[in-house]
GROMACS .gro file of C-alpha atoms in nm:
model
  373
    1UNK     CA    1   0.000   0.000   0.000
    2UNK     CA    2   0.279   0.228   0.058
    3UNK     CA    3   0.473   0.190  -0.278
    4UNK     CA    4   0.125   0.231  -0.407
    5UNK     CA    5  -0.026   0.566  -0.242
    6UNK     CA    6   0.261   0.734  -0.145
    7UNK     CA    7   0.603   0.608  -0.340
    8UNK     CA    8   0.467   0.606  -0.669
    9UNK     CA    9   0.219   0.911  -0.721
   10UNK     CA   10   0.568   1.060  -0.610
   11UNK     CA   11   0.781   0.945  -0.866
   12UNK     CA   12   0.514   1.012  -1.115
   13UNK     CA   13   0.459   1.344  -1.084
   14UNK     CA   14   0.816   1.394  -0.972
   15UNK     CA   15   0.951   1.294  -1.288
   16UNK     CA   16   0.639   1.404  -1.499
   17UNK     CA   17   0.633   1.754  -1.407
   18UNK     CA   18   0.958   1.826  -1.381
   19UNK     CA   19   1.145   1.787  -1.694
   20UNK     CA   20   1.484   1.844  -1.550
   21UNK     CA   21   1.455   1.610  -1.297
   22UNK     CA   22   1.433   1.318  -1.574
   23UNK     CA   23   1.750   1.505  -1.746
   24UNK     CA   24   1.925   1.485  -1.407
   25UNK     CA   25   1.831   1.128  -1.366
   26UNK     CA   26   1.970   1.037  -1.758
   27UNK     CA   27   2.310   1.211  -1.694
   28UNK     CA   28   2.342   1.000  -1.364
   29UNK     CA   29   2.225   0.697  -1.525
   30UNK     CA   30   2.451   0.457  -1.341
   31UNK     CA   31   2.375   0.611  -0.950
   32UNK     CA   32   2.029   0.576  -1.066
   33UNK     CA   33   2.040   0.197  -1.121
   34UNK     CA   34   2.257   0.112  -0.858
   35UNK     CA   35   1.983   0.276  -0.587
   36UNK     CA   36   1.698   0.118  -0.731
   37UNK     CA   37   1.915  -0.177  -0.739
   38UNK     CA   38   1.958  -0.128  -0.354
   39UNK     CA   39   1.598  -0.003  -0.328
   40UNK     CA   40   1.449  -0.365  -0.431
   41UNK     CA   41   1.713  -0.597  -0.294
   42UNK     CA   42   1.630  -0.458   0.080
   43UNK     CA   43   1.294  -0.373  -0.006
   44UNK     CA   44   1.197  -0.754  -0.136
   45UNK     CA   45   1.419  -0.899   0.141
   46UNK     CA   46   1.147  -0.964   0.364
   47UNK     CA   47   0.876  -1.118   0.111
   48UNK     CA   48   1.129  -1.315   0.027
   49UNK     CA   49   1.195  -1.434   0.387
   50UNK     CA   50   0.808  -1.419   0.484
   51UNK     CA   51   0.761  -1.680   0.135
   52UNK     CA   52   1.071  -1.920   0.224
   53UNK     CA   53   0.987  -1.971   0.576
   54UNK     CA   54   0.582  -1.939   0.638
   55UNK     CA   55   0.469  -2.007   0.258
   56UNK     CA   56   0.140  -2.149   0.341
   57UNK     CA   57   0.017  -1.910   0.567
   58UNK     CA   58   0.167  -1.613   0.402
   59UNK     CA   59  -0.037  -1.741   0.068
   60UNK     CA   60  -0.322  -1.783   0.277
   61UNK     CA   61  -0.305  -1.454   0.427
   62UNK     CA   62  -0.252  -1.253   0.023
   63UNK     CA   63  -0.535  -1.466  -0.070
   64UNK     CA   64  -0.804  -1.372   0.197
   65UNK     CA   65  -0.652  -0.953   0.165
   66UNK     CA   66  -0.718  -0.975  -0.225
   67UNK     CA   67  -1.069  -1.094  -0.183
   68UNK     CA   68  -1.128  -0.825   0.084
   69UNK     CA   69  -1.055  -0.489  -0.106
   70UNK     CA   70  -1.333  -0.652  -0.349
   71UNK     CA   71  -1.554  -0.788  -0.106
   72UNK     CA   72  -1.507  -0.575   0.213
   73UNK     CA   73  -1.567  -0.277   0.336
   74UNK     CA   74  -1.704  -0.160  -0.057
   75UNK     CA   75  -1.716   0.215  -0.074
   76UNK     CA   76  -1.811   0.439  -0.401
   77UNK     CA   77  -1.597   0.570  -0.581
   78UNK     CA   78  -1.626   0.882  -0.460
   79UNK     CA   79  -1.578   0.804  -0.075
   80UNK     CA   80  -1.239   1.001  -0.039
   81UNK     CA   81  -1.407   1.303  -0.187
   82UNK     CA   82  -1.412   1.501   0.131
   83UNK     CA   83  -1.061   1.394   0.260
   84UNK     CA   84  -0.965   1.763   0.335
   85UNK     CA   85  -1.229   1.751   0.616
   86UNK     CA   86  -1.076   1.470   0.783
   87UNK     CA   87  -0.789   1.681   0.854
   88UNK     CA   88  -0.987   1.845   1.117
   89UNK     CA   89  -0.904   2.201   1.275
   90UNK     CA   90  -0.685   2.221   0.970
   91UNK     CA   91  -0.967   2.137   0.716
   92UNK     CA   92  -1.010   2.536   0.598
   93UNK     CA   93  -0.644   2.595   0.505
   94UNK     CA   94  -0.628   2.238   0.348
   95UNK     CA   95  -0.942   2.341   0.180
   96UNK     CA   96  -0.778   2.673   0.061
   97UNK     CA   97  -0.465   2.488  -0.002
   98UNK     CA   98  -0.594   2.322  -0.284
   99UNK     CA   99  -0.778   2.548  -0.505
  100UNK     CA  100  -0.562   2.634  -0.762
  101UNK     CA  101  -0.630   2.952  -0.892
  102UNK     CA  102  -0.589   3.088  -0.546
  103UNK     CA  103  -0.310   2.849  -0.352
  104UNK     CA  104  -0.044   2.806  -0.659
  105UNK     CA  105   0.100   3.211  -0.653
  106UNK     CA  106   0.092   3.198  -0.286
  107UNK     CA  107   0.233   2.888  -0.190
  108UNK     CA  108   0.476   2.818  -0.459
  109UNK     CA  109   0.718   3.081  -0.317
  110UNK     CA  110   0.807   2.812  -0.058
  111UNK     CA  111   0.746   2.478  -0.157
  112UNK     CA  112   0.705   2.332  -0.501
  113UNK     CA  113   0.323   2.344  -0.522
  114UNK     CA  114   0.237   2.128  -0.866
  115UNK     CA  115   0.469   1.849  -0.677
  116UNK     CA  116   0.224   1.864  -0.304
  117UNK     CA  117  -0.044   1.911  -0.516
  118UNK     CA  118  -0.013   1.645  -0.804
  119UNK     CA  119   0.122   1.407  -0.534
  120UNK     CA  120  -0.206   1.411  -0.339
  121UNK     CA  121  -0.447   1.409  -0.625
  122UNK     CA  122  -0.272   1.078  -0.775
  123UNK     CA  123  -0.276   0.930  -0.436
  124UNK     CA  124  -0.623   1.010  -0.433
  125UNK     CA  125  -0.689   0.836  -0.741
  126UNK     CA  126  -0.518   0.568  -0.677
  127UNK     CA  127  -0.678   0.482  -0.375
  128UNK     CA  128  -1.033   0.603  -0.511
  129UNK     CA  129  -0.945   0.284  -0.767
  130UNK     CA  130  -0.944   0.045  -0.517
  131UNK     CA  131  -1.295  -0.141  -0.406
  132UNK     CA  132  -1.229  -0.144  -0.043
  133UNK     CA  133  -1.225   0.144   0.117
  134UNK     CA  134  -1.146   0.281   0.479
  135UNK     CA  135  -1.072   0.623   0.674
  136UNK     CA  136  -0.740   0.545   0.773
  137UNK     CA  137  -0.667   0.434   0.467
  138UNK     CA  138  -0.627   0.822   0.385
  139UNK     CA  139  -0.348   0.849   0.583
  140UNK     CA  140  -0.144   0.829   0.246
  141UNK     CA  141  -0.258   1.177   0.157
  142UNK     CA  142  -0.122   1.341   0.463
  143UNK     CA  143   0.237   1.415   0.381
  144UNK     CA  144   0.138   1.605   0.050
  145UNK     CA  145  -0.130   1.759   0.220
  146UNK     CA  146   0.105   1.876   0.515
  147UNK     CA  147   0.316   2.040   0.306
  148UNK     CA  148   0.045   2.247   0.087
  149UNK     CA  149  -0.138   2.335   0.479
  150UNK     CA  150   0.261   2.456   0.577
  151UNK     CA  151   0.327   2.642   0.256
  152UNK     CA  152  -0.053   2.821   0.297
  153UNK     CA  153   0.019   2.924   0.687
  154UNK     CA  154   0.370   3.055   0.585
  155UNK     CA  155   0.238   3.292   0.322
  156UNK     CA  156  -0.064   3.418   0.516
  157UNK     CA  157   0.210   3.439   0.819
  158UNK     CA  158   0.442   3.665   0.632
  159UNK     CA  159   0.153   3.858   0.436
  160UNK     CA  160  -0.014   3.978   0.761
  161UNK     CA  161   0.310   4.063   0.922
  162UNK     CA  162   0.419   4.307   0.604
  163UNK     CA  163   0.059   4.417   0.573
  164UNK     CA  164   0.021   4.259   0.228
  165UNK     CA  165  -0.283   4.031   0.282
  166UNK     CA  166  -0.531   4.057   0.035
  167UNK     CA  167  -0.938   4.074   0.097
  168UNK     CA  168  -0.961   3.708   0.009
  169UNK     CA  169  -0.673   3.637   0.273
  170UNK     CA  170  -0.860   3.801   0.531
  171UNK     CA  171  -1.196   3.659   0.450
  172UNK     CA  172  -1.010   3.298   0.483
  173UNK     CA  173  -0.825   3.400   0.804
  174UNK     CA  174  -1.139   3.513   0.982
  175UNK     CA  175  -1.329   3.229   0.845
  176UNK     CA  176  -1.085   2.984   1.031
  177UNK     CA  177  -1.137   3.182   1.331
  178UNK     CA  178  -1.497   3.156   1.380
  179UNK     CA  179  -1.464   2.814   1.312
  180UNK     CA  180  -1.218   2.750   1.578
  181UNK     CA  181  -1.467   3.006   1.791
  182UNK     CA  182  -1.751   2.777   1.715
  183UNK     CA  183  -1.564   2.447   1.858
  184UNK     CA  184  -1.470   2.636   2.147
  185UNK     CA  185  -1.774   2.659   2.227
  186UNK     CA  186  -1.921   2.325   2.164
  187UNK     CA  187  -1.734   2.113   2.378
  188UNK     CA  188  -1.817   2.247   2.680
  189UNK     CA  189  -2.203   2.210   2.553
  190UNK     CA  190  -2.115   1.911   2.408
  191UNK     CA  191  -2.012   1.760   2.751
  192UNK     CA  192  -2.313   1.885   2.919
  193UNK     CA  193  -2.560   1.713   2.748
  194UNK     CA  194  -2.421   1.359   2.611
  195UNK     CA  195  -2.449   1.129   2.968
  196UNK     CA  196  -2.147   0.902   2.953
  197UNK     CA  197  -1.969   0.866   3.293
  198UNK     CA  198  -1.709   1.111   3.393
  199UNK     CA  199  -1.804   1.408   3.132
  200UNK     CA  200  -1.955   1.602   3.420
  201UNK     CA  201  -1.791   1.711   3.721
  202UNK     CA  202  -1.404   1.849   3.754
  203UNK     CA  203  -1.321   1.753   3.387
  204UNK     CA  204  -1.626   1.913   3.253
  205UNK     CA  205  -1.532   2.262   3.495
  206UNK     CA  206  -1.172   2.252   3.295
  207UNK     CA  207  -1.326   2.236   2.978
  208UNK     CA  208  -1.518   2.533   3.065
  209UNK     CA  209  -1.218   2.719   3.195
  210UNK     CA  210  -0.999   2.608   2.901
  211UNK     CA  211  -1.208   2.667   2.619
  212UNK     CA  212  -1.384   2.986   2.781
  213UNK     CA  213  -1.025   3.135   2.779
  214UNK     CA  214  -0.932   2.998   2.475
  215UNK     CA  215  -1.280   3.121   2.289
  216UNK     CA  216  -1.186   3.483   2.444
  217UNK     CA  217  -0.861   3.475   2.209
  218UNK     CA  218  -1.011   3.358   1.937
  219UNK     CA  219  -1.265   3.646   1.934
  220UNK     CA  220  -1.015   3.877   1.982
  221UNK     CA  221  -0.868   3.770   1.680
  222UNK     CA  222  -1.125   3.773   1.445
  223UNK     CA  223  -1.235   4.112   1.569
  224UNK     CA  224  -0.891   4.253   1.430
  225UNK     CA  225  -0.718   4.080   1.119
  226UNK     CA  226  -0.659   3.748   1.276
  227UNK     CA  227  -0.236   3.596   1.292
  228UNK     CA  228  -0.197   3.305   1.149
  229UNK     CA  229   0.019   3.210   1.406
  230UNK     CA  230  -0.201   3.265   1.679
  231UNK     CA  231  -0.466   3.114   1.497
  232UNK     CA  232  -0.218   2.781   1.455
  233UNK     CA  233  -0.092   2.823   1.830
  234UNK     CA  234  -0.495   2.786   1.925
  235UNK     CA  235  -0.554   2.552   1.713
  236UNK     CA  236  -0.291   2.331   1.864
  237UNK     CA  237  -0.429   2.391   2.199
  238UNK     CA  238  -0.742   2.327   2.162
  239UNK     CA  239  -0.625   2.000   1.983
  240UNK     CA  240  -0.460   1.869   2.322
  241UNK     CA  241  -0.692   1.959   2.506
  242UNK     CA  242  -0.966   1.776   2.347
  243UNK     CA  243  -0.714   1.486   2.341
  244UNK     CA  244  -0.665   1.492   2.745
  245UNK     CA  245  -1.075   1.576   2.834
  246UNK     CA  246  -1.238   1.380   2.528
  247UNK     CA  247  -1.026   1.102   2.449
  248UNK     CA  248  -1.112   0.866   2.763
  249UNK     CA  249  -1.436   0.895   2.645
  250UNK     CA  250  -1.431   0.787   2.253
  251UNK     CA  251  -1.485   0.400   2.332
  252UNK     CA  252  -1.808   0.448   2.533
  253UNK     CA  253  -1.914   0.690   2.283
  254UNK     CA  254  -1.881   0.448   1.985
  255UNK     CA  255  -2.045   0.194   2.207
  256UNK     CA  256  -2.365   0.434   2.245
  257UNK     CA  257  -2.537   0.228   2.001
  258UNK     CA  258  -2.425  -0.152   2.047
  259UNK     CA  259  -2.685  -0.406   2.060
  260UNK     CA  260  -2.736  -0.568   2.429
  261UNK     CA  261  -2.600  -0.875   2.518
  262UNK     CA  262  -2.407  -0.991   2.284
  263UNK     CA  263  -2.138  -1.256   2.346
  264UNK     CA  264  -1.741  -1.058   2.291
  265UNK     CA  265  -1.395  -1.206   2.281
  266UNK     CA  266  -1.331  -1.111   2.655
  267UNK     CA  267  -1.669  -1.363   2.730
  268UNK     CA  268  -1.443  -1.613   2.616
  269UNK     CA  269  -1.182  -1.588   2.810
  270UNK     CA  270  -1.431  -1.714   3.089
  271UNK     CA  271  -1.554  -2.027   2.919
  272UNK     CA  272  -1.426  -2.328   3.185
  273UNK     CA  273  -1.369  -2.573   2.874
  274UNK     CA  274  -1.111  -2.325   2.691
  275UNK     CA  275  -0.927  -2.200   2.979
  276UNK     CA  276  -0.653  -2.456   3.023
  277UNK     CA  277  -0.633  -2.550   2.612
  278UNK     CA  278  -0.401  -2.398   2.386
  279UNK     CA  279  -0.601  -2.147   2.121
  280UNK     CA  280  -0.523  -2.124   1.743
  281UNK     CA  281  -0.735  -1.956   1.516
  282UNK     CA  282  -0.798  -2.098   1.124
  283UNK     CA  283  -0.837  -1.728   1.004
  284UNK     CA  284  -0.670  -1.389   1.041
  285UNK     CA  285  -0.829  -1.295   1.411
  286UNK     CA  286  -0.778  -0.898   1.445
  287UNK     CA  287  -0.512  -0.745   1.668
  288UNK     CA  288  -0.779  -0.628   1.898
  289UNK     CA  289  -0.919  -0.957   1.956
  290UNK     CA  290  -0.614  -1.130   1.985
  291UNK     CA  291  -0.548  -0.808   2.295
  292UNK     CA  292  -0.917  -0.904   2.449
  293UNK     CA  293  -0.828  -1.267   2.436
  294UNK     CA  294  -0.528  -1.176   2.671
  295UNK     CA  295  -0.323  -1.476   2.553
  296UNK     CA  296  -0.136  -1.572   2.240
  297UNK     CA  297  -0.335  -1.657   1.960
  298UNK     CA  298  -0.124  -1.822   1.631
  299UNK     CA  299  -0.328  -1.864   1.293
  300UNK     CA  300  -0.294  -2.239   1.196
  301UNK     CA  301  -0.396  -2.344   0.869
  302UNK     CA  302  -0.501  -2.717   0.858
  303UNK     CA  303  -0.336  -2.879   0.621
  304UNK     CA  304  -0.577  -3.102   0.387
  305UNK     CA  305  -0.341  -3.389   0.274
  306UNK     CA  306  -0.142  -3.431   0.573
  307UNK     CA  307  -0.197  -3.486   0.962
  308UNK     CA  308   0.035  -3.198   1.109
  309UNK     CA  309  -0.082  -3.027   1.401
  310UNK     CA  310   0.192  -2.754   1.597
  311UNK     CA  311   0.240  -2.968   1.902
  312UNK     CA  312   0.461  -3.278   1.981
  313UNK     CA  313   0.552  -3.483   1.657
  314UNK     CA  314   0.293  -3.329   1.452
  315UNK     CA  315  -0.038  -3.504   1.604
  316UNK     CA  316  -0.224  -3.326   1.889
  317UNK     CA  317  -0.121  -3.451   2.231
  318UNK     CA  318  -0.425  -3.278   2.383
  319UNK     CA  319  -0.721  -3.073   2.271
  320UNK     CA  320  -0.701  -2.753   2.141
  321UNK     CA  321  -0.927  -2.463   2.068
  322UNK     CA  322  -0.973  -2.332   1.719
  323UNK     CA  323  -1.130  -1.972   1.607
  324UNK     CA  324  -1.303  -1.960   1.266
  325UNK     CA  325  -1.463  -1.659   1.080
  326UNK     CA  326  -1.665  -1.935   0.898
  327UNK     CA  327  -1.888  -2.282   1.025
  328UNK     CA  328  -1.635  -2.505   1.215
  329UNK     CA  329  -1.765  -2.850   1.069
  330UNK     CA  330  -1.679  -2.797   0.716
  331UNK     CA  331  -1.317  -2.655   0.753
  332UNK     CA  332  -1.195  -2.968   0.908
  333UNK     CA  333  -1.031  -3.179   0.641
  334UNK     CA  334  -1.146  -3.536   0.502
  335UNK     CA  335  -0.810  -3.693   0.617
  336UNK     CA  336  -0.831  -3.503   0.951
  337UNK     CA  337  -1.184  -3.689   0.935
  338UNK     CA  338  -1.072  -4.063   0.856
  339UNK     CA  339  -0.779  -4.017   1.112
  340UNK     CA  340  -1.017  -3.990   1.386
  341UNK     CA  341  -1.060  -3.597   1.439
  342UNK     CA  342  -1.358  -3.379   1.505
  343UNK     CA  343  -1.461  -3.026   1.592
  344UNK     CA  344  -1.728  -2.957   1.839
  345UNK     CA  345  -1.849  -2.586   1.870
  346UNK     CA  346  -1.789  -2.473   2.207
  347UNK     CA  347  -1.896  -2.078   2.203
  348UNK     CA  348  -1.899  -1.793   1.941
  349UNK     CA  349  -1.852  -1.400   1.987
  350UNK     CA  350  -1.938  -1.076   1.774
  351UNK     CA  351  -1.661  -0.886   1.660
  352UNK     CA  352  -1.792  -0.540   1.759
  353UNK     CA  353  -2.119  -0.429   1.928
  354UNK     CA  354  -2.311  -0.486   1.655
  355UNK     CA  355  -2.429  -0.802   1.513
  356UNK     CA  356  -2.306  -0.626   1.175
  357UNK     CA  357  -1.954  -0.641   1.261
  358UNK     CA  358  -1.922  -0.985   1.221
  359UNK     CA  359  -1.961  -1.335   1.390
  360UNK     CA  360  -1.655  -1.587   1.483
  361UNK     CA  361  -1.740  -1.961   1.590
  362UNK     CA  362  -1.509  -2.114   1.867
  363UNK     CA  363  -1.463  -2.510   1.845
  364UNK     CA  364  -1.259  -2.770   2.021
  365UNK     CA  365  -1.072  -2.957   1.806
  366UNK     CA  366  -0.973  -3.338   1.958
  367UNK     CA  367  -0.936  -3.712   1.862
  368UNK     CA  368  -1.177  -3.928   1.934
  369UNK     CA  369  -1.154  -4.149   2.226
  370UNK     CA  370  -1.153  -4.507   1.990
  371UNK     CA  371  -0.856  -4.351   1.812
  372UNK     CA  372  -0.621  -4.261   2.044
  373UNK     CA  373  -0.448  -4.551   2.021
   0.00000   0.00000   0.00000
């Protein structure tokens, strides 16, 4: 995903745009081959170890990832459309940033503008190709966008201080203002009326203290022709402190909504018949299962011609507890079958909250008691 989104959209429009950077490249010819030479000798180094030593499961793994970004998590198209707004506080000047007809003669004084800005329109594309698609996933278009939100707060920085700011930069500045204004005030409100435990009280009396104060700047500086770097300074600290006041609050926020009852990975853990088993798991479990199930978890792919189990001599000394994303009948092999083995379902558990997020069946896997010897 990396060489895809961010190393390549580089190169592209690095070499595209700029003719002589290709000329520079040409007369260095030789440097150039030897560091891409470099580049995918340590960069294929560890596929190639990953595919010598865990083939099967690393096969496994590629093959259940390419069937997600066509199955999973299927967005439009046009999902990433908005990703300026999911830079936040900053979503104005990244806004501003990339309109062209405005951002190009102000920012390309101090960084190369048709480079940030072709960069993060080709990663855009690139990921707006792909099926599957995710928030994080936009994390790619930060570094491109950093650098057009830096080159936009350095002009406005230096216009204001040498009195140069035109209407429109003025318009923006205050604009950014009353949005920060606006937040200011929200959280406080915010924390008054959503009930979740600990929002009231002592932290909710600091958020009124520290975003009062911070509010009164704020105003102060859209009354007059705003700074940009007191604009950035509040912006920063009203970032950290939503971070220390909100934060310890997000999970039981996104829980708000989760359906009653249902059966989670830390139920498990509780289950009399699993506690004193070893646990494997036939599919990819997710890193915050595996951290709910408090133990080790290793994927183990059951091999269909052969009897190989990871315990002593390759046949299972003792019962052991398997985690599938699918029913646990049919993913036990026929010569599993014929040697005596069986799976009997022992529990389940939801992924998330939500029935939607996904179901996971929990088996013990043993020999029958005729077979053991």
């Amino acid at each position: 995903m990396a060489l895809y989104t961010v190393f390549f959209p580089f190169l592209l429009i690095y070499f595209v745009g700029y003719p002589k950077h290709r000329q520079q490249v040409r007369r260095r010819i030789a440097g150039t081959v030897l560091g891409a030479g470099l580049l995918l000798m340590i960069g294929c180094s560890w596929p190639l170890y990953i595919y010598q030593h865990v083939a099967p499961a690393a096969i496994m793994v590629a093959r259940t990832e390419i069937s997600s970004w066509g199955e999973r998590h299927v967005k439009p198209v046009w999902f990433y459309a908005p990703f300026a707004a999911f830079t936040g506080i900053w979503a104005l000047v990244a806004l501003s940033s990339l309109v062209w007809p405005y951002a190009r003669p102000r920012v390309q004084r101090y960084i190369p503008y048709l480079l940030a800005l072709g960069w993060a329109l080709l990663a855009l594309l690139l990921l707006s190709l792909v099926p599957e698609k995710k928030e994080r996933y936009m994390l790619p278009l930060m570094p491109p966008l950093a650098l057009l939100v830096a080159g936009m707060l350095r002009f406005w920085e230096e216009a204001v201080a040498t009195k140069q700011a035109t209407r429109s930069d003025q318009w923006v500045l205050r604009a950014w203002g009353v949005i920060l204004l606006v937040v200011c005030l929200a959280v406080p409100v915010f924390m008054l009326i959503i009930h979740l435990p600990g929002t009231k009280g002592p932290r909710l009396w600091a958020a009124l203290v520290v975003f009062g104060l911070l509010g009164v700047y704020v105003l102060r500086q859209v009354v007059r022709l705003p700074r940009p770097t007191a604009l950035t300074g509040a912006s920063l600290t009203g970032m950290a402190a939503l971070l220390v006041l909100l934060l310890p609050f997000y999970p039981l926020w996104e829980r708000r909504r989760d359906n009653a009852g249902l059966r989670q990975m830390r139920d498990i853990r509780r289950h009399v018949a699993l506690q004193r088993i070893p646990w494997y798991s036939l599919d990819t479990l997710h890193v915050k299962q595996v951290w709910a199930a408090g133990r080790a978890v290793p994927i183990w792919h059951l091999p269909a011609t052969a009897i190989s189990a990871p315990t002593t001599q390759g046949r299972l000394s003792e019962p052991v507890a398997v985690f599938s994303a699918a029913p646990l009948i049919p993913r036990l092999p026929l010569v599993w079958r014929r040697a005596g083995y069986s799976i009997t379902q022992a529990d389940s558990f939801y992924l998330g909250g939500k029935k939607e997020s996904g179901y996971w069946y929990v088996g013990i896997l043993a020999r029958n008691a005729q077979n053991t010897h």
